Amino acid sequence: MPKKYRVASFDEIPTGTGLEVTAGGRVIALFKTAEGIRAIDGICAHAGGPIGKGTLNGTVVTCPWHGWQYDVETGTHCLTPQICQQSFAVEVEGDDVFVQLP
């Protein structure tokens, strides 16, 4: 059963980049898009880079270490769809942002 964690306030999540948080012993990358707040696994599949510190262009985040790119809506790698960061359900209640982890 998924567990819900408060991870940030809405205003803490910057526009154009991400926010790296921890919840349930995991590193989570949060992003504010035109569609809302999105959350994916914050550790890059390539070399463990900090995805939450990457640059966001629309819904595509670029890992700051080696340039790997992921769609934050799905977690899917932009060039190799077989590579996918786990994504997590997000709820915003007032100013509080929650993620649900398995």
PDB file of N, CA and C in Angstrom:
ATOM      1  N   MET A   1       0.843  -1.186   0.000  1.00  0.00           N
ATOM      2  CA  MET A   1       0.000   0.000   0.000  1.00  0.00           C
ATOM      3  C   MET A   1       0.885   1.245   0.000  1.00  0.00           C
ATOM      4  N   PRO A   2       0.629   2.197  -0.890  1.00  0.00           N
ATOM      5  CA  PRO A   2       1.459   3.410  -0.966  1.00  0.00           C
ATOM      6  C   PRO A   2       1.383   4.240   0.316  1.00  0.00           C
ATOM      7  N   LYS A   3       2.470   4.918   0.609  1.00  0.00           N
ATOM      8  CA  LYS A   3       2.521   5.800   1.764  1.00  0.00           C
ATOM      9  C   LYS A   3       2.710   7.225   1.280  1.00  0.00           C
ATOM     10  N   LYS A   4       2.015   8.158   1.902  1.00  0.00           N
ATOM     11  CA  LYS A   4       2.023   9.562   1.505  1.00  0.00           C
ATOM     12  C   LYS A   4       3.007  10.339   2.384  1.00  0.00           C
ATOM     13  N   TYR A   5       3.882  11.125   1.727  1.00  0.00           N
ATOM     14  CA  TYR A   5       4.891  11.917   2.433  1.00  0.00           C
ATOM     15  C   TYR A   5       4.771  13.388   2.042  1.00  0.00           C
ATOM     16  N   ARG A   6       4.803  14.271   3.023  1.00  0.00           N
ATOM     17  CA  ARG A   6       4.900  15.694   2.723  1.00  0.00           C
ATOM     18  C   ARG A   6       6.363  15.973   2.393  1.00  0.00           C
ATOM     19  N   VAL A   7       6.610  16.566   1.219  1.00  0.00           N
ATOM     20  CA  VAL A   7       7.989  16.744   0.775  1.00  0.00           C
ATOM     21  C   VAL A   7       8.404  18.199   0.586  1.00  0.00           C
ATOM     22  N   ALA A   8       7.442  19.104   0.434  1.00  0.00           N
ATOM     23  CA  ALA A   8       7.795  20.507   0.185  1.00  0.00           C
ATOM     24  C   ALA A   8       6.543  21.367   0.273  1.00  0.00           C
ATOM     25  N   SER A   9       6.774  22.668   0.296  1.00  0.00           N
ATOM     26  CA  SER A   9       5.665  23.591   0.081  1.00  0.00           C
ATOM     27  C   SER A   9       5.679  23.950  -1.399  1.00  0.00           C
ATOM     28  N   PHE A  10       4.529  24.334  -1.930  1.00  0.00           N
ATOM     29  CA  PHE A  10       4.407  24.632  -3.351  1.00  0.00           C
ATOM     30  C   PHE A  10       5.423  25.690  -3.781  1.00  0.00           C
ATOM     31  N   ASP A  11       5.594  26.726  -2.976  1.00  0.00           N
ATOM     32  CA  ASP A  11       6.494  27.830  -3.330  1.00  0.00           C
ATOM     33  C   ASP A  11       7.975  27.458  -3.289  1.00  0.00           C
ATOM     34  N   GLU A  12       8.326  26.352  -2.643  1.00  0.00           N
ATOM     35  CA  GLU A  12       9.725  25.904  -2.605  1.00  0.00           C
ATOM     36  C   GLU A  12      10.195  25.322  -3.936  1.00  0.00           C
ATOM     37  N   ILE A  13       9.261  24.913  -4.776  1.00  0.00           N
ATOM     38  CA  ILE A  13       9.612  24.259  -6.041  1.00  0.00           C
ATOM     39  C   ILE A  13       9.793  25.344  -7.097  1.00  0.00           C
ATOM     40  N   PRO A  14      11.029  25.533  -7.573  1.00  0.00           N
ATOM     41  CA  PRO A  14      11.283  26.622  -8.521  1.00  0.00           C
ATOM     42  C   PRO A  14      10.753  26.306  -9.921  1.00  0.00           C
ATOM     43  N   THR A  15      10.559  27.342 -10.678  1.00  0.00           N
ATOM     44  CA  THR A  15      10.171  27.193 -12.075  1.00  0.00           C
ATOM     45  C   THR A  15      11.443  27.136 -12.909  1.00  0.00           C
ATOM     46  N   GLY A  16      11.535  26.180 -13.852  1.00  0.00           N
ATOM     47  CA  GLY A  16      12.689  26.082 -14.746  1.00  0.00           C
ATOM     48  C   GLY A  16      13.776  25.139 -14.275  1.00  0.00           C
ATOM     49  N   THR A  17      13.714  24.718 -13.033  1.00  0.00           N
ATOM     50  CA  THR A  17      14.638  23.703 -12.510  1.00  0.00           C
ATOM     51  C   THR A  17      13.809  22.794 -11.615  1.00  0.00           C
ATOM     52  N   GLY A  18      14.455  21.963 -10.860  1.00  0.00           N
ATOM     53  CA  GLY A  18      13.734  21.070  -9.977  1.00  0.00           C
ATOM     54  C   GLY A  18      14.118  21.291  -8.532  1.00  0.00           C
ATOM     55  N   LEU A  19      13.575  20.456  -7.694  1.00  0.00           N
ATOM     56  CA  LEU A  19      13.900  20.462  -6.275  1.00  0.00           C
ATOM     57  C   LEU A  19      14.169  19.023  -5.869  1.00  0.00           C
ATOM     58  N   GLU A  20      15.313  18.795  -5.249  1.00  0.00           N
ATOM     59  CA  GLU A  20      15.663  17.468  -4.775  1.00  0.00           C
ATOM     60  C   GLU A  20      15.224  17.337  -3.327  1.00  0.00           C
ATOM     61  N   VAL A  21      14.437  16.297  -3.041  1.00  0.00           N
ATOM     62  CA  VAL A  21      13.955  16.035  -1.686  1.00  0.00           C
ATOM     63  C   VAL A  21      14.164  14.559  -1.371  1.00  0.00           C
ATOM     64  N   THR A  22      14.005  14.205  -0.108  1.00  0.00           N
ATOM     65  CA  THR A  22      14.046  12.799   0.281  1.00  0.00           C
ATOM     66  C   THR A  22      12.738  12.437   0.969  1.00  0.00           C
ATOM     67  N   ALA A  23      12.299  11.218   0.726  1.00  0.00           N
ATOM     68  CA  ALA A  23      11.090  10.701   1.360  1.00  0.00           C
ATOM     69  C   ALA A  23      11.187   9.184   1.391  1.00  0.00           C
ATOM     70  N   GLY A  24      10.882   8.605   2.508  1.00  0.00           N
ATOM     71  CA  GLY A  24      10.901   7.148   2.604  1.00  0.00           C
ATOM     72  C   GLY A  24      12.239   6.539   2.226  1.00  0.00           C
ATOM     73  N   GLY A  25      13.343   7.258   2.494  1.00  0.00           N
ATOM     74  CA  GLY A  25      14.676   6.758   2.171  1.00  0.00           C
ATOM     75  C   GLY A  25      15.042   6.864   0.702  1.00  0.00           C
ATOM     76  N   ARG A  26      14.256   7.593  -0.076  1.00  0.00           N
ATOM     77  CA  ARG A  26      14.511   7.744  -1.515  1.00  0.00           C
ATOM     78  C   ARG A  26      14.770   9.201  -1.850  1.00  0.00           C
ATOM     79  N   VAL A  27      15.539   9.410  -2.917  1.00  0.00           N
ATOM     80  CA  VAL A  27      15.755  10.756  -3.453  1.00  0.00           C
ATOM     81  C   VAL A  27      14.706  10.970  -4.539  1.00  0.00           C
ATOM     82  N   ILE A  28      13.951  12.043  -4.400  1.00  0.00           N
ATOM     83  CA  ILE A  28      12.867  12.363  -5.325  1.00  0.00           C
ATOM     84  C   ILE A  28      13.164  13.720  -5.962  1.00  0.00           C
ATOM     85  N   ALA A  29      12.915  13.840  -7.261  1.00  0.00           N
ATOM     86  CA  ALA A  29      13.058  15.108  -7.977  1.00  0.00           C
ATOM     87  C   ALA A  29      11.660  15.654  -8.262  1.00  0.00           C
ATOM     88  N   LEU A  30      11.403  16.878  -7.797  1.00  0.00           N
ATOM     89  CA  LEU A  30      10.111  17.528  -8.003  1.00  0.00           C
ATOM     90  C   LEU A  30      10.247  18.615  -9.055  1.00  0.00           C
ATOM     91  N   PHE A  31       9.224  18.750  -9.902  1.00  0.00           N
ATOM     92  CA  PHE A  31       9.241  19.754 -10.957  1.00  0.00           C
ATOM     93  C   PHE A  31       7.875  20.411 -11.054  1.00  0.00           C
ATOM     94  N   LYS A  32       7.883  21.714 -11.300  1.00  0.00           N
ATOM     95  CA  LYS A  32       6.655  22.472 -11.510  1.00  0.00           C
ATOM     96  C   LYS A  32       6.514  22.689 -13.012  1.00  0.00           C
ATOM     97  N   THR A  33       5.499  22.059 -13.613  1.00  0.00           N
ATOM     98  CA  THR A  33       5.252  22.204 -15.052  1.00  0.00           C
ATOM     99  C   THR A  33       3.934  22.958 -15.243  1.00  0.00           C
ATOM    100  N   ALA A  34       3.580  23.217 -16.478  1.00  0.00           N
ATOM    101  CA  ALA A  34       2.302  23.867 -16.781  1.00  0.00           C
ATOM    102  C   ALA A  34       1.125  22.993 -16.340  1.00  0.00           C
ATOM    103  N   GLU A  35       1.364  21.681 -16.248  1.00  0.00           N
ATOM    104  CA  GLU A  35       0.311  20.733 -15.861  1.00  0.00           C
ATOM    105  C   GLU A  35       0.238  20.509 -14.355  1.00  0.00           C
ATOM    106  N   GLY A  36       1.211  20.985 -13.605  1.00  0.00           N
ATOM    107  CA  GLY A  36       1.221  20.789 -12.154  1.00  0.00           C
ATOM    108  C   GLY A  36       2.573  20.317 -11.668  1.00  0.00           C
ATOM    109  N   ILE A  37       2.598  19.775 -10.469  1.00  0.00           N
ATOM    110  CA  ILE A  37       3.835  19.273  -9.870  1.00  0.00           C
ATOM    111  C   ILE A  37       4.018  17.820 -10.287  1.00  0.00           C
ATOM    112  N   ARG A  38       5.231  17.480 -10.696  1.00  0.00           N
ATOM    113  CA  ARG A  38       5.571  16.112 -11.085  1.00  0.00           C
ATOM    114  C   ARG A  38       6.725  15.620 -10.213  1.00  0.00           C
ATOM    115  N   ALA A  39       6.772  14.314  -9.984  1.00  0.00           N
ATOM    116  CA  ALA A  39       7.815  13.710  -9.156  1.00  0.00           C
ATOM    117  C   ALA A  39       8.344  12.450  -9.835  1.00  0.00           C
ATOM    118  N   ILE A  40       9.668  12.374  -9.970  1.00  0.00           N
ATOM    119  CA  ILE A  40      10.313  11.171 -10.506  1.00  0.00           C
ATOM    120  C   ILE A  40      11.496  10.815  -9.612  1.00  0.00           C
ATOM    121  N   ASP A  41      11.997   9.602  -9.796  1.00  0.00           N
ATOM    122  CA  ASP A  41      13.200   9.169  -9.082  1.00  0.00           C
ATOM    123  C   ASP A  41      14.294  10.195  -9.346  1.00  0.00           C
ATOM    124  N   GLY A  42      14.927  10.669  -8.294  1.00  0.00           N
ATOM    125  CA  GLY A  42      15.897  11.744  -8.418  1.00  0.00           C
ATOM    126  C   GLY A  42      17.309  11.333  -8.735  1.00  0.00           C
ATOM    127  N   ILE A  43      17.562  10.037  -8.915  1.00  0.00           N
ATOM    128  CA  ILE A  43      18.917   9.561  -9.206  1.00  0.00           C
ATOM    129  C   ILE A  43      18.966   9.083 -10.648  1.00  0.00           C
ATOM    130  N   CYS A  44      19.755   9.763 -11.470  1.00  0.00           N
ATOM    131  CA  CYS A  44      19.844   9.465 -12.895  1.00  0.00           C
ATOM    132  C   CYS A  44      20.285   8.018 -13.141  1.00  0.00           C
ATOM    133  N   ALA A  45      19.626   7.367 -14.079  1.00  0.00           N
ATOM    134  CA  ALA A  45      19.937   5.977 -14.428  1.00  0.00           C
ATOM    135  C   ALA A  45      21.322   5.825 -15.031  1.00  0.00           C
ATOM    136  N   HIS A  46      21.895   6.896 -15.571  1.00  0.00           N
ATOM    137  CA  HIS A  46      23.191   6.824 -16.226  1.00  0.00           C
ATOM    138  C   HIS A  46      24.335   6.687 -15.235  1.00  0.00           C
ATOM    139  N   ALA A  47      24.504   7.687 -14.382  1.00  0.00           N
ATOM    140  CA  ALA A  47      25.653   7.658 -13.466  1.00  0.00           C
ATOM    141  C   ALA A  47      25.306   8.184 -12.083  1.00  0.00           C
ATOM    142  N   GLY A  48      24.017   8.170 -11.741  1.00  0.00           N
ATOM    143  CA  GLY A  48      23.604   8.577 -10.404  1.00  0.00           C
ATOM    144  C   GLY A  48      23.557  10.073 -10.184  1.00  0.00           C
ATOM    145  N   GLY A  49      23.509  10.838 -11.255  1.00  0.00           N
ATOM    146  CA  GLY A  49      23.465  12.296 -11.139  1.00  0.00           C
ATOM    147  C   GLY A  49      22.187  12.791 -10.496  1.00  0.00           C
ATOM    148  N   PRO A  50      22.218  14.034 -10.001  1.00  0.00           N
ATOM    149  CA  PRO A  50      21.080  14.624  -9.288  1.00  0.00           C
ATOM    150  C   PRO A  50      20.057  15.246 -10.250  1.00  0.00           C
ATOM    151  N   ILE A  51      19.091  14.470 -10.688  1.00  0.00           N
ATOM    152  CA  ILE A  51      18.107  14.949 -11.656  1.00  0.00           C
ATOM    153  C   ILE A  51      17.361  16.179 -11.140  1.00  0.00           C
ATOM    154  N   GLY A  52      17.105  16.237  -9.859  1.00  0.00           N
ATOM    155  CA  GLY A  52      16.391  17.372  -9.277  1.00  0.00           C
ATOM    156  C   GLY A  52      17.137  18.684  -9.386  1.00  0.00           C
ATOM    157  N   LYS A  53      18.399  18.622  -9.707  1.00  0.00           N
ATOM    158  CA  LYS A  53      19.197  19.850  -9.886  1.00  0.00           C
ATOM    159  C   LYS A  53      19.393  20.181 -11.359  1.00  0.00           C
ATOM    160  N   GLY A  54      18.667  19.466 -12.215  1.00  0.00           N
ATOM    161  CA  GLY A  54      18.776  19.679 -13.655  1.00  0.00           C
ATOM    162  C   GLY A  54      17.958  20.858 -14.135  1.00  0.00           C
ATOM    163  N   THR A  55      18.100  21.151 -15.418  1.00  0.00           N
ATOM    164  CA  THR A  55      17.366  22.237 -16.063  1.00  0.00           C
ATOM    165  C   THR A  55      16.100  21.686 -16.693  1.00  0.00           C
ATOM    166  N   LEU A  56      14.988  22.388 -16.504  1.00  0.00           N
ATOM    167  CA  LEU A  56      13.709  21.955 -17.048  1.00  0.00           C
ATOM    168  C   LEU A  56      13.334  22.831 -18.233  1.00  0.00           C
ATOM    169  N   ASN A  57      12.998  22.183 -19.357  1.00  0.00           N
ATOM    170  CA  ASN A  57      12.537  22.880 -20.556  1.00  0.00           C
ATOM    171  C   ASN A  57      11.209  22.244 -20.951  1.00  0.00           C
ATOM    172  N   GLY A  58      10.114  22.923 -20.656  1.00  0.00           N
ATOM    173  CA  GLY A  58       8.795  22.315 -20.852  1.00  0.00           C
ATOM    174  C   GLY A  58       8.616  21.188 -19.860  1.00  0.00           C
ATOM    175  N   THR A  59       8.564  19.953 -20.361  1.00  0.00           N
ATOM    176  CA  THR A  59       8.463  18.793 -19.465  1.00  0.00           C
ATOM    177  C   THR A  59       9.712  17.921 -19.515  1.00  0.00           C
ATOM    178  N   VAL A  60      10.772  18.419 -20.134  1.00  0.00           N
ATOM    179  CA  VAL A  60      12.010  17.646 -20.253  1.00  0.00           C
ATOM    180  C   VAL A  60      13.069  18.206 -19.314  1.00  0.00           C
ATOM    181  N   VAL A  61      13.577  17.333 -18.445  1.00  0.00           N
ATOM    182  CA  VAL A  61      14.664  17.721 -17.545  1.00  0.00           C
ATOM    183  C   VAL A  61      15.971  17.146 -18.079  1.00  0.00           C
ATOM    184  N   THR A  62      17.039  17.925 -17.975  1.00  0.00           N
ATOM    185  CA  THR A  62      18.371  17.495 -18.387  1.00  0.00           C
ATOM    186  C   THR A  62      19.222  17.314 -17.148  1.00  0.00           C
ATOM    187  N   CYS A  63      19.730  16.101 -16.955  1.00  0.00           N
ATOM    188  CA  CYS A  63      20.601  15.820 -15.809  1.00  0.00           C
ATOM    189  C   CYS A  63      21.852  16.693 -15.918  1.00  0.00           C
ATOM    190  N   PRO A  64      22.237  17.361 -14.836  1.00  0.00           N
ATOM    191  CA  PRO A  64      23.383  18.269 -14.904  1.00  0.00           C
ATOM    192  C   PRO A  64      24.740  17.581 -15.062  1.00  0.00           C
ATOM    193  N   TRP A  65      24.833  16.289 -14.808  1.00  0.00           N
ATOM    194  CA  TRP A  65      26.129  15.626 -14.898  1.00  0.00           C
ATOM    195  C   TRP A  65      26.525  15.289 -16.332  1.00  0.00           C
ATOM    196  N   HIS A  66      25.657  14.621 -17.077  1.00  0.00           N
ATOM    197  CA  HIS A  66      26.038  14.143 -18.406  1.00  0.00           C
ATOM    198  C   HIS A  66      24.993  14.405 -19.478  1.00  0.00           C
ATOM    199  N   GLY A  67      23.974  15.192 -19.166  1.00  0.00           N
ATOM    200  CA  GLY A  67      23.018  15.604 -20.175  1.00  0.00           C
ATOM    201  C   GLY A  67      21.917  14.620 -20.524  1.00  0.00           C
ATOM    202  N   TRP A  68      21.768  13.539 -19.769  1.00  0.00           N
ATOM    203  CA  TRP A  68      20.660  12.634 -20.064  1.00  0.00           C
ATOM    204  C   TRP A  68      19.358  13.391 -19.830  1.00  0.00           C
ATOM    205  N   GLN A  69      18.363  13.130 -20.694  1.00  0.00           N
ATOM    206  CA  GLN A  69      17.109  13.859 -20.622  1.00  0.00           C
ATOM    207  C   GLN A  69      15.936  12.909 -20.392  1.00  0.00           C
ATOM    208  N   TYR A  70      15.020  13.354 -19.525  1.00  0.00           N
ATOM    209  CA  TYR A  70      13.833  12.579 -19.171  1.00  0.00           C
ATOM    210  C   TYR A  70      12.601  13.474 -19.256  1.00  0.00           C
ATOM    211  N   ASP A  71      11.487  12.879 -19.676  1.00  0.00           N
ATOM    212  CA  ASP A  71      10.205  13.573 -19.628  1.00  0.00           C
ATOM    213  C   ASP A  71       9.676  13.425 -18.198  1.00  0.00           C
ATOM    214  N   VAL A  72       9.460  14.529 -17.498  1.00  0.00           N
ATOM    215  CA  VAL A  72       9.039  14.451 -16.101  1.00  0.00           C
ATOM    216  C   VAL A  72       7.587  14.014 -15.949  1.00  0.00           C
ATOM    217  N   GLU A  73       6.822  14.040 -17.047  1.00  0.00           N
ATOM    218  CA  GLU A  73       5.435  13.558 -16.987  1.00  0.00           C
ATOM    219  C   GLU A  73       5.400  12.038 -16.833  1.00  0.00           C
ATOM    220  N   THR A  74       6.350  11.348 -17.451  1.00  0.00           N
ATOM    221  CA  THR A  74       6.336   9.877 -17.465  1.00  0.00           C
ATOM    222  C   THR A  74       7.590   9.243 -16.872  1.00  0.00           C
ATOM    223  N   GLY A  75       8.678  10.008 -16.781  1.00  0.00           N
ATOM    224  CA  GLY A  75       9.962   9.465 -16.337  1.00  0.00           C
ATOM    225  C   GLY A  75      10.759   8.839 -17.469  1.00  0.00           C
ATOM    226  N   THR A  76      10.210   8.812 -18.677  1.00  0.00           N
ATOM    227  CA  THR A  76      10.840   8.142 -19.812  1.00  0.00           C
ATOM    228  C   THR A  76      12.026   8.936 -20.351  1.00  0.00           C
ATOM    229  N   HIS A  77      13.120   8.222 -20.624  1.00  0.00           N
ATOM    230  CA  HIS A  77      14.300   8.815 -21.243  1.00  0.00           C
ATOM    231  C   HIS A  77      13.915   9.278 -22.643  1.00  0.00           C
ATOM    232  N   CYS A  78      14.385  10.444 -23.046  1.00  0.00           N
ATOM    233  CA  CYS A  78      13.940  11.048 -24.308  1.00  0.00           C
ATOM    234  C   CYS A  78      14.461  10.352 -25.561  1.00  0.00           C
ATOM    235  N   LEU A  79      15.575   9.645 -25.489  1.00  0.00           N
ATOM    236  CA  LEU A  79      16.107   8.955 -26.661  1.00  0.00           C
ATOM    237  C   LEU A  79      15.910   7.447 -26.616  1.00  0.00           C
ATOM    238  N   THR A  80      15.859   6.893 -25.419  1.00  0.00           N
ATOM    239  CA  THR A  80      15.751   5.442 -25.258  1.00  0.00           C
ATOM    240  C   THR A  80      14.576   5.133 -24.336  1.00  0.00           C
ATOM    241  N   PRO A  81      13.392   4.898 -24.894  1.00  0.00           N
ATOM    242  CA  PRO A  81      12.197   4.713 -24.072  1.00  0.00           C
ATOM    243  C   PRO A  81      12.253   3.514 -23.116  1.00  0.00           C
ATOM    244  N   GLN A  82      13.174   2.591 -23.356  1.00  0.00           N
ATOM    245  CA  GLN A  82      13.304   1.448 -22.444  1.00  0.00           C
ATOM    246  C   GLN A  82      13.883   1.882 -21.092  1.00  0.00           C
ATOM    247  N   ILE A  83      14.532   3.049 -21.072  1.00  0.00           N
ATOM    248  CA  ILE A  83      15.072   3.588 -19.819  1.00  0.00           C
ATOM    249  C   ILE A  83      14.011   4.506 -19.248  1.00  0.00           C
ATOM    250  N   CYS A  84      13.620   4.245 -18.013  1.00  0.00           N
ATOM    251  CA  CYS A  84      12.533   5.038 -17.428  1.00  0.00           C
ATOM    252  C   CYS A  84      12.761   5.220 -15.932  1.00  0.00           C
ATOM    253  N   GLN A  85      12.745   6.459 -15.504  1.00  0.00           N
ATOM    254  CA  GLN A  85      12.791   6.779 -14.084  1.00  0.00           C
ATOM    255  C   GLN A  85      11.404   6.506 -13.509  1.00  0.00           C
ATOM    256  N   GLN A  86      11.353   5.954 -12.314  1.00  0.00           N
ATOM    257  CA  GLN A  86      10.058   5.726 -11.684  1.00  0.00           C
ATOM    258  C   GLN A  86       9.407   7.078 -11.415  1.00  0.00           C
ATOM    259  N   SER A  87       8.122   7.181 -11.688  1.00  0.00           N
ATOM    260  CA  SER A  87       7.389   8.409 -11.375  1.00  0.00           C
ATOM    261  C   SER A  87       6.445   8.126 -10.210  1.00  0.00           C
ATOM    262  N   PHE A  88       6.071   9.196  -9.513  1.00  0.00           N
ATOM    263  CA  PHE A  88       5.269   9.062  -8.307  1.00  0.00           C
ATOM    264  C   PHE A  88       4.068   9.992  -8.355  1.00  0.00           C
ATOM    265  N   ALA A  89       2.955   9.538  -7.786  1.00  0.00           N
ATOM    266  CA  ALA A  89       1.758  10.371  -7.692  1.00  0.00           C
ATOM    267  C   ALA A  89       2.035  11.540  -6.757  1.00  0.00           C
ATOM    268  N   VAL A  90       1.508  12.708  -7.134  1.00  0.00           N
ATOM    269  CA  VAL A  90       1.684  13.932  -6.354  1.00  0.00           C
ATOM    270  C   VAL A  90       0.318  14.492  -6.005  1.00  0.00           C
ATOM    271  N   GLU A  91       0.199  14.973  -4.778  1.00  0.00           N
ATOM    272  CA  GLU A  91      -1.008  15.672  -4.336  1.00  0.00           C
ATOM    273  C   GLU A  91      -0.591  17.012  -3.763  1.00  0.00           C
ATOM    274  N   VAL A  92      -1.347  18.054  -4.094  1.00  0.00           N
ATOM    275  CA  VAL A  92      -1.120  19.373  -3.508  1.00  0.00           C
ATOM    276  C   VAL A  92      -2.343  19.686  -2.667  1.00  0.00           C
ATOM    277  N   GLU A  93      -2.091  19.924  -1.394  1.00  0.00           N
ATOM    278  CA  GLU A  93      -3.167  20.273  -0.462  1.00  0.00           C
ATOM    279  C   GLU A  93      -2.806  21.616   0.154  1.00  0.00           C
ATOM    280  N   GLY A  94      -3.515  22.658  -0.258  1.00  0.00           N
ATOM    281  CA  GLY A  94      -3.151  23.998   0.181  1.00  0.00           C
ATOM    282  C   GLY A  94      -1.784  24.328  -0.382  1.00  0.00           C
ATOM    283  N   ASP A  95      -0.828  24.614   0.488  1.00  0.00           N
ATOM    284  CA  ASP A  95       0.542  24.902   0.057  1.00  0.00           C
ATOM    285  C   ASP A  95       1.455  23.684   0.197  1.00  0.00           C
ATOM    286  N   ASP A  96       0.932  22.580   0.709  1.00  0.00           N
ATOM    287  CA  ASP A  96       1.749  21.393   0.959  1.00  0.00           C
ATOM    288  C   ASP A  96       1.737  20.447  -0.237  1.00  0.00           C
ATOM    289  N   VAL A  97       2.928  19.935  -0.564  1.00  0.00           N
ATOM    290  CA  VAL A  97       3.094  18.979  -1.653  1.00  0.00           C
ATOM    291  C   VAL A  97       3.429  17.622  -1.063  1.00  0.00           C
ATOM    292  N   PHE A  98       2.670  16.615  -1.470  1.00  0.00           N
ATOM    293  CA  PHE A  98       2.853  15.245  -0.992  1.00  0.00           C
ATOM    294  C   PHE A  98       3.173  14.329  -2.173  1.00  0.00           C
ATOM    295  N   VAL A  99       4.004  13.326  -1.938  1.00  0.00           N
ATOM    296  CA  VAL A  99       4.210  12.272  -2.923  1.00  0.00           C
ATOM    297  C   VAL A  99       3.786  10.955  -2.291  1.00  0.00           C
ATOM    298  N   GLN A 100       3.342  10.032  -3.159  1.00  0.00           N
ATOM    299  CA  GLN A 100       2.993   8.696  -2.716  1.00  0.00           C
ATOM    300  C   GLN A 100       4.058   7.729  -3.191  1.00  0.00           C
ATOM    301  N   LEU A 101       4.630   7.002  -2.255  1.00  0.00           N
ATOM    302  CA  LEU A 101       5.674   6.025  -2.570  1.00  0.00           C
ATOM    303  C   LEU A 101       5.157   4.625  -2.273  1.00  0.00           C
ATOM    304  N   PRO A 102       5.582   3.670  -3.107  1.00  0.00           N
ATOM    305  CA  PRO A 102       5.137   2.279  -2.875  1.00  0.00           C
ATOM    306  C   PRO A 102       5.680   1.715  -1.579  1.00  0.00           C
TER     307      PRO A 102
END
